[in-house]
mmCIF file of C-alpha atoms in Angstrom:
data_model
loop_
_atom_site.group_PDB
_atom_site.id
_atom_site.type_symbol
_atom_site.label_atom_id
_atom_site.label_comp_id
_atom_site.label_asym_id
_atom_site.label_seq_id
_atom_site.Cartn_x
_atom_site.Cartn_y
_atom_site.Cartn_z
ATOM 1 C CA UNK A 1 3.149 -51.743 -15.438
ATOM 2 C CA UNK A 2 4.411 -52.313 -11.604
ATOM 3 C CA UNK A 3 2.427 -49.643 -9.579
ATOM 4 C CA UNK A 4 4.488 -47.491 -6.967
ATOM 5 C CA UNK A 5 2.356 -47.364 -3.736
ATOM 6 C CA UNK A 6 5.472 -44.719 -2.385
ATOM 7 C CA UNK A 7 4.900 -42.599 -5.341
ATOM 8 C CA UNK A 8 1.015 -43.054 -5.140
ATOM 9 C CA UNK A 9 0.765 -41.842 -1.371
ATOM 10 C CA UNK A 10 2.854 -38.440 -2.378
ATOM 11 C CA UNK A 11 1.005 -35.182 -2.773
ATOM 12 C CA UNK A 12 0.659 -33.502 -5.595
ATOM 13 C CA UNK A 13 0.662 -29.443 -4.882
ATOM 14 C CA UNK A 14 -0.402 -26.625 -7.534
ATOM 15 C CA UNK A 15 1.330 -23.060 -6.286
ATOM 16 C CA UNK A 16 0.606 -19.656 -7.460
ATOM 17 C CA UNK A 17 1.998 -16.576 -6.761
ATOM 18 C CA UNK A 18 0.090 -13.682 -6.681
ATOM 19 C CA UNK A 19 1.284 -9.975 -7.525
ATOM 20 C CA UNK A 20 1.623 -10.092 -11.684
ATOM 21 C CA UNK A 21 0.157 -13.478 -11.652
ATOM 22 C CA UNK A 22 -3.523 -14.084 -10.483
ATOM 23 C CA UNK A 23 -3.726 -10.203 -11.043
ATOM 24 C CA UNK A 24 -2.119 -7.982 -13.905
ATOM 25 C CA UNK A 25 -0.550 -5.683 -11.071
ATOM 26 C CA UNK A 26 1.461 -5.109 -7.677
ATOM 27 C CA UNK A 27 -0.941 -5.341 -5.219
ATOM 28 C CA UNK A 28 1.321 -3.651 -2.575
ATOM 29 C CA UNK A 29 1.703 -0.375 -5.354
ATOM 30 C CA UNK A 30 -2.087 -0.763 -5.549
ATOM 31 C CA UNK A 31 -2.651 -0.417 -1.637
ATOM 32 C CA UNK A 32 -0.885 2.783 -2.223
ATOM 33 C CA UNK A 33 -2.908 4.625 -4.705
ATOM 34 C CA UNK A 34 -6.651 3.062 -3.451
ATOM 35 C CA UNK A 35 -5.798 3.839 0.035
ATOM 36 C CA UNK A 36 -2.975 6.963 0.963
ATOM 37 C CA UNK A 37 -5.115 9.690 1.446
ATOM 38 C CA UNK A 38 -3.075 12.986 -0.511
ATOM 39 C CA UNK A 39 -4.349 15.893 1.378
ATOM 40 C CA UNK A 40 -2.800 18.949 3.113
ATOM 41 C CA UNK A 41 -2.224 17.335 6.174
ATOM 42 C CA UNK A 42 -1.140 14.503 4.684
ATOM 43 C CA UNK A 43 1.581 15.897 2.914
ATOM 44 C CA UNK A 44 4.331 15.766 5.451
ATOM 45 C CA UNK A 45 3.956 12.297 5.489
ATOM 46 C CA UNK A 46 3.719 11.932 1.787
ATOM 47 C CA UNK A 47 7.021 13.741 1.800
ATOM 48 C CA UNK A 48 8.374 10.975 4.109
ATOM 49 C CA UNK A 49 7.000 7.810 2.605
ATOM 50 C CA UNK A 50 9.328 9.523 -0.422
ATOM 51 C CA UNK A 51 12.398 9.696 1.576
ATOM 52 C CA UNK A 52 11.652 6.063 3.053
ATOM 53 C CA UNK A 53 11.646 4.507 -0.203
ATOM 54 C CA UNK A 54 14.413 6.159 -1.659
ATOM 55 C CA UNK A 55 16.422 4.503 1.638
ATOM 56 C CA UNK A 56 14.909 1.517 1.147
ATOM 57 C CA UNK A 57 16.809 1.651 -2.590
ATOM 58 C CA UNK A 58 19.769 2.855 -1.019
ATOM 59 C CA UNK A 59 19.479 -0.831 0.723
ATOM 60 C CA UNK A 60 19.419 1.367 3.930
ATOM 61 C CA UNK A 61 16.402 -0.729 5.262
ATOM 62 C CA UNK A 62 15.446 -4.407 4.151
ATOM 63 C CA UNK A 63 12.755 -5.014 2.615
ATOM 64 C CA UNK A 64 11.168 -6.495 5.413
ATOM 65 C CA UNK A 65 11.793 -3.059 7.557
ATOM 66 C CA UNK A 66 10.157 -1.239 4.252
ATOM 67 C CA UNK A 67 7.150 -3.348 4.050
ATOM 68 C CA UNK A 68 5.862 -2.288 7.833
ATOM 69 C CA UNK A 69 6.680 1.369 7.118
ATOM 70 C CA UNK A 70 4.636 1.173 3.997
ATOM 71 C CA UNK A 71 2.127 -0.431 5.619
ATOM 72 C CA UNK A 72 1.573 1.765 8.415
ATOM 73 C CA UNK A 73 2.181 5.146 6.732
ATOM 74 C CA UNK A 74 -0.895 3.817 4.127
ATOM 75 C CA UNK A 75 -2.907 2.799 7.092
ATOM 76 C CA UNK A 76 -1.983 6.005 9.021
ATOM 77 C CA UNK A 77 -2.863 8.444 6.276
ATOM 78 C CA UNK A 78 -6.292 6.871 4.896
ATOM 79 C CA UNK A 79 -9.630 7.870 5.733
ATOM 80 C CA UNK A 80 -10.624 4.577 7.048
ATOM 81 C CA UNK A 81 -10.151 4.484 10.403
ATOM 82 C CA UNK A 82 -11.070 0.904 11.229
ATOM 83 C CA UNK A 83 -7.963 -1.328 9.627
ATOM 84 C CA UNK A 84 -10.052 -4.530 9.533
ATOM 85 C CA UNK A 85 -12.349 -2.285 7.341
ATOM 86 C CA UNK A 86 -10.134 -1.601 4.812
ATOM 87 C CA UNK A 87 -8.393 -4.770 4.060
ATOM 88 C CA UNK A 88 -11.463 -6.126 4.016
ATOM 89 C CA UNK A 89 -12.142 -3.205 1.378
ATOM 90 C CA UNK A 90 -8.851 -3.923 -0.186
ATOM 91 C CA UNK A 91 -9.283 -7.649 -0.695
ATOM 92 C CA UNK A 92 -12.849 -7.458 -2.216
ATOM 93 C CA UNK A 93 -11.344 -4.815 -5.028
ATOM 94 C CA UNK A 94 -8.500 -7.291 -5.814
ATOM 95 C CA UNK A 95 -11.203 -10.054 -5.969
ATOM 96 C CA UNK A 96 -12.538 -7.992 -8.690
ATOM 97 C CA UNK A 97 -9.272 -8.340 -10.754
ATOM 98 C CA UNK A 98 -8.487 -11.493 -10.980
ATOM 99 C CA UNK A 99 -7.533 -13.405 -14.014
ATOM 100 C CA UNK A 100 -10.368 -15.374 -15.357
ATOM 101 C CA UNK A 101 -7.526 -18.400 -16.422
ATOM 102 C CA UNK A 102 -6.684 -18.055 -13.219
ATOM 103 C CA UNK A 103 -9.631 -18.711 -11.601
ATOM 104 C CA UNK A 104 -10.258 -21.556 -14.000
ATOM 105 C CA UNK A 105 -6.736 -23.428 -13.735
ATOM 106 C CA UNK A 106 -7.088 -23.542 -9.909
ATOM 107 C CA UNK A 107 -10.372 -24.968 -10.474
ATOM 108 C CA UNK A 108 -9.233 -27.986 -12.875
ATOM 109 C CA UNK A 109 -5.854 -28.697 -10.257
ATOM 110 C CA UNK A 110 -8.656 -28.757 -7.491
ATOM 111 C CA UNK A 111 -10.833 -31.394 -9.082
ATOM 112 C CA UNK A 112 -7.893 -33.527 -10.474
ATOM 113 C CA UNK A 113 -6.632 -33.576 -6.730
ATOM 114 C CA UNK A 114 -3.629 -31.450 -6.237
ATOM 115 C CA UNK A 115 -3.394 -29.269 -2.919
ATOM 116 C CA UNK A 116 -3.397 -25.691 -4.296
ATOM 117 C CA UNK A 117 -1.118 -22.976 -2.324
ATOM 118 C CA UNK A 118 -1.274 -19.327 -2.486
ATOM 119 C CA UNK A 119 2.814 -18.461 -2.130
ATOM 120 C CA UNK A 120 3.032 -14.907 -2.191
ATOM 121 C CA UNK A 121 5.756 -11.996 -0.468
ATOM 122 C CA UNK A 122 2.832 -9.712 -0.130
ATOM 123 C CA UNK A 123 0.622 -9.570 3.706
ATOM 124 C CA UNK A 124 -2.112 -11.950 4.976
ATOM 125 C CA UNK A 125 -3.878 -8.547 6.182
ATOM 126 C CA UNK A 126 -5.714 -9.078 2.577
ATOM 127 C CA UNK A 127 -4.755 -12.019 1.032
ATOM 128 C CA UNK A 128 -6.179 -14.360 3.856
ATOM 129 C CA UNK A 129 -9.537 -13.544 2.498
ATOM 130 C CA UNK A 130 -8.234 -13.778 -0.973
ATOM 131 C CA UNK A 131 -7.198 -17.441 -0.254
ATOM 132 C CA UNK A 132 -10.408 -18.866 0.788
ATOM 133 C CA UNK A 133 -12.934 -16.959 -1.553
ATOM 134 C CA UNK A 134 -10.803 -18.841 -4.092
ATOM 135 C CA UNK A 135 -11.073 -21.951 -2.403
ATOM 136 C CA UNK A 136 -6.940 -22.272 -2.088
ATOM 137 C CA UNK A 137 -6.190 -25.252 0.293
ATOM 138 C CA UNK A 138 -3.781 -23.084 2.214
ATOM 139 C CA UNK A 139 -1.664 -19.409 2.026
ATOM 140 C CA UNK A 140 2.239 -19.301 2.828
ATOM 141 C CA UNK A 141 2.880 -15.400 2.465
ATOM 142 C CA UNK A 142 4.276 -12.467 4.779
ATOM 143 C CA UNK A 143 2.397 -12.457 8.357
ATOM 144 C CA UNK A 144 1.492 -9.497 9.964
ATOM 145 C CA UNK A 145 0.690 -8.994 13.444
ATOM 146 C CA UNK A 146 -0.521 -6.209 14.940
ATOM 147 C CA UNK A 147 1.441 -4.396 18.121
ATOM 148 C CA UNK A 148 2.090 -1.366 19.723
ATOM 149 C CA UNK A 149 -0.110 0.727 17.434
ATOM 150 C CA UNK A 150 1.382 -0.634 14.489
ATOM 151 C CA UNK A 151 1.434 -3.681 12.010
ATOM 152 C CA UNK A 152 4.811 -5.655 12.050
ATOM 153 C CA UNK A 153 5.923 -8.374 10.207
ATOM 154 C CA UNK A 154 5.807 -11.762 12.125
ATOM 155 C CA UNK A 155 8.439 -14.185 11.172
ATOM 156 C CA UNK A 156 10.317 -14.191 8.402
ATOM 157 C CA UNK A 157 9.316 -12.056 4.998
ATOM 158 C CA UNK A 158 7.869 -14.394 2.265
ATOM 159 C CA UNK A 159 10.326 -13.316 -0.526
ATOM 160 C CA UNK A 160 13.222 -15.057 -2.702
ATOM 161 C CA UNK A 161 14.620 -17.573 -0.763
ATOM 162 C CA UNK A 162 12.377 -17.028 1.982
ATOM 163 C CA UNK A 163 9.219 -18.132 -0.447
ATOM 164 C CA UNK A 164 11.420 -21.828 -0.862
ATOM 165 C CA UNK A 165 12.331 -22.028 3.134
ATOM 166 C CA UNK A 166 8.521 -21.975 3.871
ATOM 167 C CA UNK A 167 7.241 -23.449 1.725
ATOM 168 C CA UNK A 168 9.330 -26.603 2.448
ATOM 169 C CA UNK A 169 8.719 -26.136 6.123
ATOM 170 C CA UNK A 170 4.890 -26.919 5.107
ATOM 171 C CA UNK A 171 6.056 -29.487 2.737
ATOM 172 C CA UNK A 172 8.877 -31.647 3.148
ATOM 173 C CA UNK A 173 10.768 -32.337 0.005
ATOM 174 C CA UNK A 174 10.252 -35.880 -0.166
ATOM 175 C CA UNK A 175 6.316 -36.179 0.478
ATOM 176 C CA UNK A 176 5.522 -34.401 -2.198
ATOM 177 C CA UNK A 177 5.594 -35.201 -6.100
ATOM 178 C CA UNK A 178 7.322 -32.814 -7.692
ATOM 179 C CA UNK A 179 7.753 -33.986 -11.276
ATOM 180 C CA UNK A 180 4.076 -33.838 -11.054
ATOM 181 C CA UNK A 181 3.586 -30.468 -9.389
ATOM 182 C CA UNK A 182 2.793 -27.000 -10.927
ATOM 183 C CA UNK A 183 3.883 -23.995 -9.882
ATOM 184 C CA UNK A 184 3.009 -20.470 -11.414
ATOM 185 C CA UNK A 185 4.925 -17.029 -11.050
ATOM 186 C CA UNK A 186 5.646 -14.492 -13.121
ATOM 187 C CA UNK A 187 8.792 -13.083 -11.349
ATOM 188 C CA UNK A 188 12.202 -13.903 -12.028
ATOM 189 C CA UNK A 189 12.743 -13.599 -8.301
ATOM 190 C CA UNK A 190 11.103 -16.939 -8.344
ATOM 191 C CA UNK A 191 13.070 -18.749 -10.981
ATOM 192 C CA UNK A 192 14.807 -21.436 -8.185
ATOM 193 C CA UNK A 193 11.673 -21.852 -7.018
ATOM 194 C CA UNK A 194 9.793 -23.012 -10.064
ATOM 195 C CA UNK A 195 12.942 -25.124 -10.564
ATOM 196 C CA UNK A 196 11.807 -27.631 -7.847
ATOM 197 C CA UNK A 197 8.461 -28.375 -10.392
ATOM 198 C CA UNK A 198 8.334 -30.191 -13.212
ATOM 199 C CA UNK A 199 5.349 -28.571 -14.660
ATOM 200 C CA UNK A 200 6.906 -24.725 -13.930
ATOM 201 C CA UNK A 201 4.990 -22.424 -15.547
ATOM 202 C CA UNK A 202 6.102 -18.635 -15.955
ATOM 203 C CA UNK A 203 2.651 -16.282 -16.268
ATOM 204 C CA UNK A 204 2.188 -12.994 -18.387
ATOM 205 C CA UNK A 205 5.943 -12.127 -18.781
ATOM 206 C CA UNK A 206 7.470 -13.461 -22.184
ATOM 207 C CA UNK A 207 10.715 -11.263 -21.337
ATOM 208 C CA UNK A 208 11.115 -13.854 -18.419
ATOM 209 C CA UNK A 209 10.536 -16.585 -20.484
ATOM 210 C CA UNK A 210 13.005 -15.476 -23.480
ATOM 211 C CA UNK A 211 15.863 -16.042 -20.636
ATOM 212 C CA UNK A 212 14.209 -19.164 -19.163
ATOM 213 C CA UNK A 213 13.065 -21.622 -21.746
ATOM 214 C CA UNK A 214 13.642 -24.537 -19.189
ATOM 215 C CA UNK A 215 9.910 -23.332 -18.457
ATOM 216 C CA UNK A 216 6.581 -23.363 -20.200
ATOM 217 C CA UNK A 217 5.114 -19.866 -20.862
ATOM 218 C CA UNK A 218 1.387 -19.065 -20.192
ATOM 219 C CA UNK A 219 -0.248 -16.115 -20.845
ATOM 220 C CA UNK A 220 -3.919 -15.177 -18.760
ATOM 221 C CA UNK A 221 -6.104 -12.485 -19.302
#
């Protein structure tokens, strides 16, 4: 058999979403109930985070413009008062939750020598600490900085196309093996995006899988 060194020298990534894949849930719904504080004087701005989202489905806002009201409203209304402190709260409780195949796949793509990436749409503000407790060689994902008071979104919003556009800036398309690359997602958002891999793998979502049998279905627990 004639060896390729070209194919040889190209990398080999493994990427995994995160929201309904390394945990069973939305982590951003989940920063919502652990965190906004309901209480009397918190109401008025329960009312509002209400009439926000119902905007945000009337496409008045994008999602990007959503995600740093969210944000802030959940951060203004807790009772932490440090915001380091509670994503740093926040992360360790999704730590907790994470799929034990998970855990366990990234392990065995680590050893065999692919470059794992976290690709998620949801904020570094916890998953930065997510990344490296599970030893990820690097996190593309929404970027938050924080400004006036208030945590915006810097750059562009790691969603739908946007997941594709960065993660191509970090890897250009002809470095890298994909026929030999994973990717995992549960999210039919996602579906041109696991069509760059040819070991695409949707997670925990047979309905997905039903209308895309181009990909392998895995279930974790």
């Amino acid at each position: 058999m004639v060896r390729n060194p070209y194919i040889e020298n190209m990398e080999l990534i493994a990427l995994f979403d995160f929201d309904r894949t390394l945990i069973k849930k939305d982590s951003m719904l989940l920063l919502f109930f652990r965190y906004f504080h309901l209480s009397i004087r918190n109401i008025p701005k329960f009312c509002r985070l209400i009439l926000e989202t119902l905007k945000y489905f009337l496409k008045m806002y994008s999602q990007k413009e959503f995600k740093e009201i969210y944000i802030n409203m959940i951060i203004d209304s807790s009772r932490y008062k440090d915001r380091e402190a509670l994503f740093d709260d926040f992360s360790k409780y999704l730590l907790g939750m994470i799929f034990k195949s998970a855990k366990e796949k990234i392990t065995e793509l680590k050893k065999k020598g692919y470059k794992t990436i976290l690709l998620s749409a949801s904020p570094d503000l916890y998953l930065e600490k997510i990344s490296m407790e599970l030893g990820f060689s690097e996190l593309i994902c929404t970027k938050m900085v924080y400004r006036n008071n208030r945590e915006v979104v810097s750059g562009l919003n790691c969603y739908g196309k946007n997941k594709i556009k960065m993660l191509l800036n970090s890897y250009e398309g002809d470095k890298v093996d994909w026929k030999r690359s994973y990717c995992y997602s549960d999210s039919e958002s996602d579906r041109e995006l696991l069509s760059l891999f040819g070991n695409p793998y949707i997670v925990n979502n047979n309905k997905f899988g039903k209308k895309a049998p181009e990909f392998k279905t895995v279930i974790w627990k």
